[in-house]
PDB file of C-alpha atoms in Angstrom:
ATOM      1  CA  PRO A   1     -37.389  31.766 124.997  1.00 50.00           C
ATOM      2  CA  VAL A   2     -33.742  31.255 125.278  1.00 46.00           C
ATOM      3  CA  SER A   3     -31.686  34.322 125.789  1.00 43.00           C
ATOM      4  CA  ALA A   4     -28.849  34.520 123.326  1.00 44.00           C
ATOM      5  CA  ARG A   5     -25.277  34.796 124.919  1.00 40.00           C
ATOM      6  CA  ALA A   6     -22.661  36.589 123.169  1.00 41.00           C
ATOM      7  CA  GLU A   7     -19.038  35.127 123.027  1.00 39.00           C
ATOM      8  CA  PRO A   8     -16.058  37.346 123.363  1.00 38.00           C
ATOM      9  CA  THR A   9     -13.951  37.660 120.098  1.00 37.00           C
ATOM     10  CA  ILE A  10     -10.305  36.437 120.307  1.00 38.00           C
ATOM     11  CA  GLY A  11      -7.784  39.242 119.924  1.00 41.00           C
ATOM     12  CA  ALA A  12      -6.180  42.131 121.606  1.00 41.00           C
ATOM     13  CA  THR A  13      -8.471  44.921 122.982  1.00 40.00           C
ATOM     14  CA  PRO A  14      -6.851  48.114 124.265  1.00 44.00           C
ATOM     15  CA  ALA A  15      -7.142  48.625 127.946  1.00 46.00           C
ATOM     16  CA  ASN A  16      -9.693  51.546 127.784  1.00 46.00           C
ATOM     17  CA  GLU A  17     -11.892  49.971 125.457  1.00 46.00           C
ATOM     18  CA  PRO A  18     -14.597  47.138 126.525  1.00 44.00           C
ATOM     19  CA  PRO A  19     -14.097  43.822 124.477  1.00 41.00           C
ATOM     20  CA  THR A  20     -16.216  43.314 121.423  1.00 40.00           C
ATOM     21  CA  TYR A  21     -18.419  40.393 121.202  1.00 38.00           C
ATOM     22  CA  ALA A  22     -19.496  38.379 118.140  1.00 39.00           C
ATOM     23  CA  GLU A  23     -22.905  37.515 117.397  1.00 41.00           C
ATOM     24  CA  PRO A  24     -23.963  34.096 118.773  1.00 40.00           C
ATOM     25  CA  VAL A  25     -23.885  31.158 116.303  1.00 39.00           C
ATOM     26  CA  ASP A  26     -26.779  29.005 115.890  1.00 42.00           C
ATOM     27  CA  THR A  27     -25.758  25.767 117.736  1.00 39.00           C
ATOM     28  CA  GLU A  28     -29.098  23.825 117.177  1.00 42.00           C
ATOM     29  CA  PRO A  29     -27.859  20.187 117.038  1.00 42.00           C
ATOM     30  CA  VAL A  30     -28.582  18.446 113.889  1.00 41.00           C
ATOM     31  CA  ALA A  31     -29.817  14.946 114.016  1.00 43.00           C
ATOM     32  CA  PRO A  32     -27.502  12.434 112.082  1.00 42.00           C
ATOM     33  CA  GLU A  33     -29.173  11.073 108.998  1.00 44.00           C
ATOM     34  CA  PRO A  34     -30.776   7.747 109.290  1.00 45.00           C
ATOM     35  CA  ARG A  35     -28.732   4.855 108.384  1.00 44.00           C
ATOM     36  CA  GLU A  36     -30.741   3.579 105.700  1.00 47.00           C
ATOM     37  CA  ASN A  37     -30.940   7.061 104.013  1.00 43.00           C
ATOM     38  CA  ARG A  38     -27.246   7.537 103.700  1.00 43.00           C
ATOM     39  CA  SER A  39     -26.216   7.862 100.037  1.00 42.00           C
ATOM     40  CA  ASN A  40     -22.691   8.426 100.652  1.00 54.00           C
ATOM     41  CA  ALA A  41     -22.134   5.061 102.602  1.00 54.00           C
ATOM     42  CA  ARG A  42     -18.985   3.535 100.981  1.00 61.00           C
ATOM     43  CA  PRO A  43     -19.330  -0.254 100.344  1.00 67.00           C
ATOM     44  CA  ALA A  44     -16.692  -2.546 102.138  1.00 68.00           C
ATOM     45  CA  PRO A  45     -13.483  -2.481 100.186  1.00 74.00           C
ATOM     46  CA  GLU A  46     -12.493  -5.697  98.660  1.00 90.00           C
ATOM     47  CA  ARG A  47      -9.578  -7.415 100.337  1.00 91.00           C
ATOM     48  CA  ILE A  48      -7.601 -10.635 100.560  1.00 94.00           C
ATOM     49  CA  ILE A  49      -6.059 -12.165 103.671  1.00 96.00           C
ATOM     50  CA  ALA A  50      -3.594 -14.673 102.887  1.00 97.00           C
ATOM     51  CA  LEU A  51      -0.991 -16.836 104.632  1.00 97.00           C
ATOM     52  CA  ARG A  52       1.364 -19.620 103.202  1.00 98.00           C
ATOM     53  CA  LEU A  53       2.095 -23.045 104.402  1.00 98.00           C
ATOM     54  CA  ILE A  54       5.711 -23.887 103.327  1.00 97.00           C
ATOM     55  CA  PRO A  55       7.282 -27.504 103.941  1.00 97.00           C
ATOM     56  CA  ARG A  56      10.248 -27.888 106.046  1.00 96.00           C
ATOM     57  CA  VAL A  57      11.641 -30.177 103.302  1.00 88.00           C
ATOM     58  CA  ASP A  58      11.890 -29.182  99.626  1.00 88.00           C
ATOM     59  CA  GLU A  59       8.397 -29.803  98.397  1.00 93.00           C
ATOM     60  CA  LEU A  60       4.912 -31.378  99.490  1.00 95.00           C
ATOM     61  CA  ASN A  61       3.720 -34.521  98.059  1.00 94.00           C
ATOM     62  CA  THR A  62       0.585 -33.464  96.429  1.00 95.00           C
ATOM     63  CA  GLU A  63      -1.503 -36.549  97.051  1.00 94.00           C
ATOM     64  CA  ARG A  64      -0.732 -36.056 100.760  1.00 95.00           C
ATOM     65  CA  ALA A  65      -1.418 -32.428 100.787  1.00 97.00           C
ATOM     66  CA  ILE A  66      -4.835 -33.359  99.180  1.00 97.00           C
ATOM     67  CA  ALA A  67      -5.627 -35.938 101.645  1.00 97.00           C
ATOM     68  CA  ALA A  68      -4.702 -33.492 104.563  1.00 98.00           C
ATOM     69  CA  LEU A  69      -7.099 -30.724 102.939  1.00 98.00           C
ATOM     70  CA  ARG A  70      -9.884 -33.241 102.604  1.00 98.00           C
ATOM     71  CA  GLY A  71      -9.335 -34.469 106.225  1.00 98.00           C
ATOM     72  CA  ALA A  72      -9.786 -30.860 107.297  1.00 98.00           C
ATOM     73  CA  GLY A  73     -13.157 -30.628 105.783  1.00 97.00           C
ATOM     74  CA  LEU A  74     -12.175 -28.893 102.475  1.00 98.00           C
ATOM     75  CA  GLU A  75     -13.637 -29.561  99.150  1.00 97.00           C
ATOM     76  CA  HIS A  76     -12.159 -29.351  95.701  1.00 97.00           C
ATOM     77  CA  GLY A  77     -14.348 -27.013  93.486  1.00 95.00           C
ATOM     78  CA  ARG A  78     -14.329 -23.769  91.721  1.00 94.00           C
ATOM     79  CA  TYR A  79     -11.042 -22.720  89.966  1.00 96.00           C
ATOM     80  CA  ASN A  80      -9.704 -26.078  90.739  1.00 96.00           C
ATOM     81  CA  ILE A  81      -8.723 -25.266  94.238  1.00 98.00           C
ATOM     82  CA  PHE A  82     -10.041 -26.273  97.603  1.00 98.00           C
ATOM     83  CA  HIS A  83     -12.589 -24.454  99.637  1.00 97.00           C
ATOM     84  CA  LEU A  84     -14.000 -24.715 103.220  1.00 97.00           C
ATOM     85  CA  HIS A  85     -17.732 -24.217 103.087  1.00 95.00           C
ATOM     86  CA  ASN A  86     -20.309 -23.489 105.747  1.00 90.00           C
ATOM     87  CA  ARG A  87     -23.619 -24.332 104.057  1.00 85.00           C
ATOM     88  CA  SER A  88     -25.631 -22.131 106.157  1.00 85.00           C
ATOM     89  CA  LEU A  89     -23.809 -18.994 104.522  1.00 79.00           C
ATOM     90  CA  GLY A  90     -24.544 -20.429 101.036  1.00 82.00           C
ATOM     91  CA  ASP A  91     -22.182 -21.170  98.134  1.00 84.00           C
ATOM     92  CA  GLU A  92     -19.440 -18.841  99.106  1.00 90.00           C
ATOM     93  CA  PRO A  93     -16.347 -20.292 100.870  1.00 95.00           C
ATOM     94  CA  VAL A  94     -15.202 -19.429 104.324  1.00 96.00           C
ATOM     95  CA  PHE A  95     -11.663 -19.615 102.846  1.00 97.00           C
ATOM     96  CA  SER A  96      -9.951 -21.170 100.086  1.00 98.00           C
ATOM     97  CA  VAL A  97      -6.592 -22.978  99.528  1.00 98.00           C
ATOM     98  CA  ALA A  98      -4.489 -22.978  96.227  1.00 98.00           C
ATOM     99  CA  SER A  99      -1.204 -24.608  95.453  1.00 97.00           C
ATOM    100  CA  LEU A 100       1.917 -22.281  95.579  1.00 96.00           C
ATOM    101  CA  THR A 101       2.964 -24.172  92.304  1.00 93.00           C
ATOM    102  CA  GLU A 102       1.773 -22.148  89.203  1.00 93.00           C
ATOM    103  CA  PRO A 103      -0.860 -22.036  88.159  1.00 94.00           C
ATOM    104  CA  GLY A 104      -2.083 -22.701  91.657  1.00 96.00           C
ATOM    105  CA  THR A 105      -4.580 -25.356  90.743  1.00 95.00           C
ATOM    106  CA  PHE A 106      -4.741 -28.899  91.895  1.00 95.00           C
ATOM    107  CA  GLU A 107      -5.248 -31.189  88.859  1.00 88.00           C
ATOM    108  CA  LEU A 108      -6.680 -34.229  90.533  1.00 91.00           C
ATOM    109  CA  ASP A 109      -6.338 -36.464  87.429  1.00 89.00           C
ATOM    110  CA  ASN A 110      -2.465 -35.980  87.351  1.00 79.00           C
ATOM    111  CA  LEU A 111      -1.090 -36.661  90.913  1.00 82.00           C
ATOM    112  CA  ALA A 112       1.409 -39.521  90.576  1.00 78.00           C
ATOM    113  CA  ASP A 113       4.510 -38.425  92.327  1.00 84.00           C
ATOM    114  CA  ALA A 114       3.592 -34.813  91.942  1.00 91.00           C
ATOM    115  CA  THR A 115       4.890 -32.260  94.466  1.00 94.00           C
ATOM    116  CA  ILE A 116       3.987 -28.724  95.115  1.00 95.00           C
ATOM    117  CA  ALA A 117       5.795 -25.825  96.711  1.00 96.00           C
ATOM    118  CA  GLY A 118       3.403 -25.187  99.420  1.00 97.00           C
ATOM    119  CA  LEU A 119      -0.134 -24.099 100.058  1.00 98.00           C
ATOM    120  CA  SER A 120      -1.706 -20.615  99.956  1.00 98.00           C
ATOM    121  CA  PHE A 121      -4.654 -20.134 102.452  1.00 98.00           C
ATOM    122  CA  PHE A 122      -6.831 -17.069 101.618  1.00 98.00           C
ATOM    123  CA  ILE A 123     -10.030 -15.084 102.496  1.00 96.00           C
ATOM    124  CA  VAL A 124     -11.753 -12.902  99.890  1.00 94.00           C
ATOM    125  CA  LEU A 125     -13.470  -9.833 101.642  1.00 92.00           C
ATOM    126  CA  PRO A 126     -16.319  -8.984 101.585  1.00 90.00           C
ATOM    127  CA  GLY A 127     -17.793 -12.352 101.944  1.00 88.00           C
ATOM    128  CA  ALA A 128     -20.716 -14.351 103.582  1.00 85.00           C
ATOM    129  CA  GLY A 129     -20.388 -14.517 107.306  1.00 91.00           C
ATOM    130  CA  ASP A 130     -18.223 -12.737 110.134  1.00 94.00           C
ATOM    131  CA  PRO A 131     -14.752 -11.962 108.869  1.00 95.00           C
ATOM    132  CA  VAL A 132     -13.274 -12.482 112.326  1.00 96.00           C
ATOM    133  CA  ALA A 133     -14.900 -16.119 112.419  1.00 96.00           C
ATOM    134  CA  ARG A 134     -13.627 -16.795 108.973  1.00 96.00           C
ATOM    135  CA  PHE A 135     -10.166 -15.484 109.674  1.00 97.00           C
ATOM    136  CA  ASP A 136      -9.924 -17.565 112.942  1.00 97.00           C
ATOM    137  CA  LYS A 137     -11.139 -20.764 111.151  1.00 97.00           C
ATOM    138  CA  MET A 138      -8.537 -20.278 108.645  1.00 98.00           C
ATOM    139  CA  ILE A 139      -5.798 -19.886 111.002  1.00 98.00           C
ATOM    140  CA  GLU A 140      -6.798 -22.785 112.943  1.00 98.00           C
ATOM    141  CA  THR A 141      -6.949 -25.060 109.923  1.00 98.00           C
ATOM    142  CA  ALA A 142      -3.713 -23.909 108.731  1.00 98.00           C
ATOM    143  CA  ARG A 143      -1.961 -24.577 112.056  1.00 98.00           C
ATOM    144  CA  GLY A 144      -3.299 -28.185 112.065  1.00 98.00           C
ATOM    145  CA  LEU A 145      -2.300 -28.729 108.497  1.00 98.00           C
ATOM    146  CA  ALA A 146       1.106 -27.250 109.249  1.00 98.00           C
ATOM    147  CA  VAL A 147       1.709 -29.782 112.016  1.00 98.00           C
ATOM    148  CA  GLU A 148       0.259 -32.726 109.982  1.00 98.00           C
ATOM    149  CA  LEU A 149       2.312 -31.936 106.790  1.00 98.00           C
ATOM    150  CA  GLU A 150       5.604 -30.965 108.846  1.00 97.00           C
ATOM    151  CA  SER A 151       5.502 -27.454 107.499  1.00 98.00           C
ATOM    152  CA  ASP A 152       5.769 -23.840 108.733  1.00 98.00           C
ATOM    153  CA  LEU A 153       3.509 -20.981 108.210  1.00 98.00           C
ATOM    154  CA  HIS A 154       4.454 -17.560 106.605  1.00 98.00           C
ATOM    155  CA  ASP A 155       2.613 -14.413 106.068  1.00 95.00           C
ATOM    156  CA  GLU A 156       1.680 -13.208 102.513  1.00 91.00           C
ATOM    157  CA  ARG A 157       5.252 -11.713 101.996  1.00 91.00           C
ATOM    158  CA  GLY A 158       6.977 -14.803 103.151  1.00 91.00           C
ATOM    159  CA  SER A 159       7.979 -13.800 106.443  1.00 95.00           C
ATOM    160  CA  SER A 160       7.727 -16.328 109.356  1.00 96.00           C
ATOM    161  CA  TRP A 161       4.234 -16.286 110.882  1.00 97.00           C
ATOM    162  CA  SER A 162       4.186 -14.609 114.342  1.00 95.00           C
ATOM    163  CA  VAL A 163       1.660 -14.006 117.159  1.00 95.00           C
ATOM    164  CA  GLN A 164       2.218 -10.144 116.289  1.00 96.00           C
ATOM    165  CA  ARG A 165       1.235 -10.843 112.706  1.00 95.00           C
ATOM    166  CA  GLU A 166      -1.774 -12.904 113.511  1.00 96.00           C
ATOM    167  CA  ARG A 167      -2.862 -10.241 116.167  1.00 97.00           C
ATOM    168  CA  TYR A 168      -2.393  -7.342 113.729  1.00 96.00           C
ATOM    169  CA  LEU A 169      -4.445  -9.122 110.843  1.00 96.00           C
ATOM    170  CA  ARG A 170      -7.132 -10.283 113.489  1.00 97.00           C
ATOM    171  CA  GLU A 171      -7.453  -6.564 114.601  1.00 96.00           C
ATOM    172  CA  GLU A 172      -7.871  -5.583 110.824  1.00 94.00           C
ATOM    173  CA  MET A 173     -10.581  -8.058 110.623  1.00 95.00           C
ATOM    174  CA  ILE A 174     -12.427  -6.728 113.586  1.00 95.00           C
ATOM    175  CA  GLU A 175     -12.068  -3.215 111.931  1.00 94.00           C
ATOM    176  CA  TYR A 176     -13.439  -4.468 108.656  1.00 93.00           C
ATOM    177  CA  ARG A 177     -16.379  -6.147 110.576  1.00 93.00           C
ATOM    178  CA  HIS A 178     -17.168  -2.594 112.265  1.00 92.00           C
ATOM    179  CA  HIS A 179     -17.084  -1.158 108.718  1.00 89.00           C
ATOM    180  CA  LEU A 180     -19.610  -3.553 107.541  1.00 86.00           C
ATOM    181  CA  GLU A 181     -21.782  -3.056 110.686  1.00 88.00           C
ATOM    182  CA  ARG A 182     -21.761   0.648 110.062  1.00 86.00           C
ATOM    183  CA  GLN A 183     -23.240   0.301 106.440  1.00 77.00           C
TER     184      GLN A 183
END
């Protein structure tokens, strides 16, 4: 048997009286509930991570932008926008690209001399695959297209893309991945 140990209570005691002691508290460790039995586990929150590609000149030639997107491996598809797919992850895109010109779609039947204000790259979370790898692939592709299309990258608020912003968003993706792993 384990002998109980009494802990002194906090408070002033007169010098001529012995200190009072509180009853010991049962401190038996409680095993955490198994992961599969947790009913209060929260699902991963939906989130969109986006960045913009803005041309250095007035607007992008739509045909040139579409050729660059296709050259980077993106396919025109659902919602009339472009998607990068990793077929091992199923039908869900790694990331998608929409036009910055309303309504954001690419009407492939009407491209003659058409221009767009830029491109919006985005990831919808949660999704298939590692969110950090998806983010890295989107950034890599956007950088390559920015060079090819003589454009600059901006964050979702329109501020110039910076190393600090990229690191901040990547850290968010790492935290998001950890959240998914804890579920």
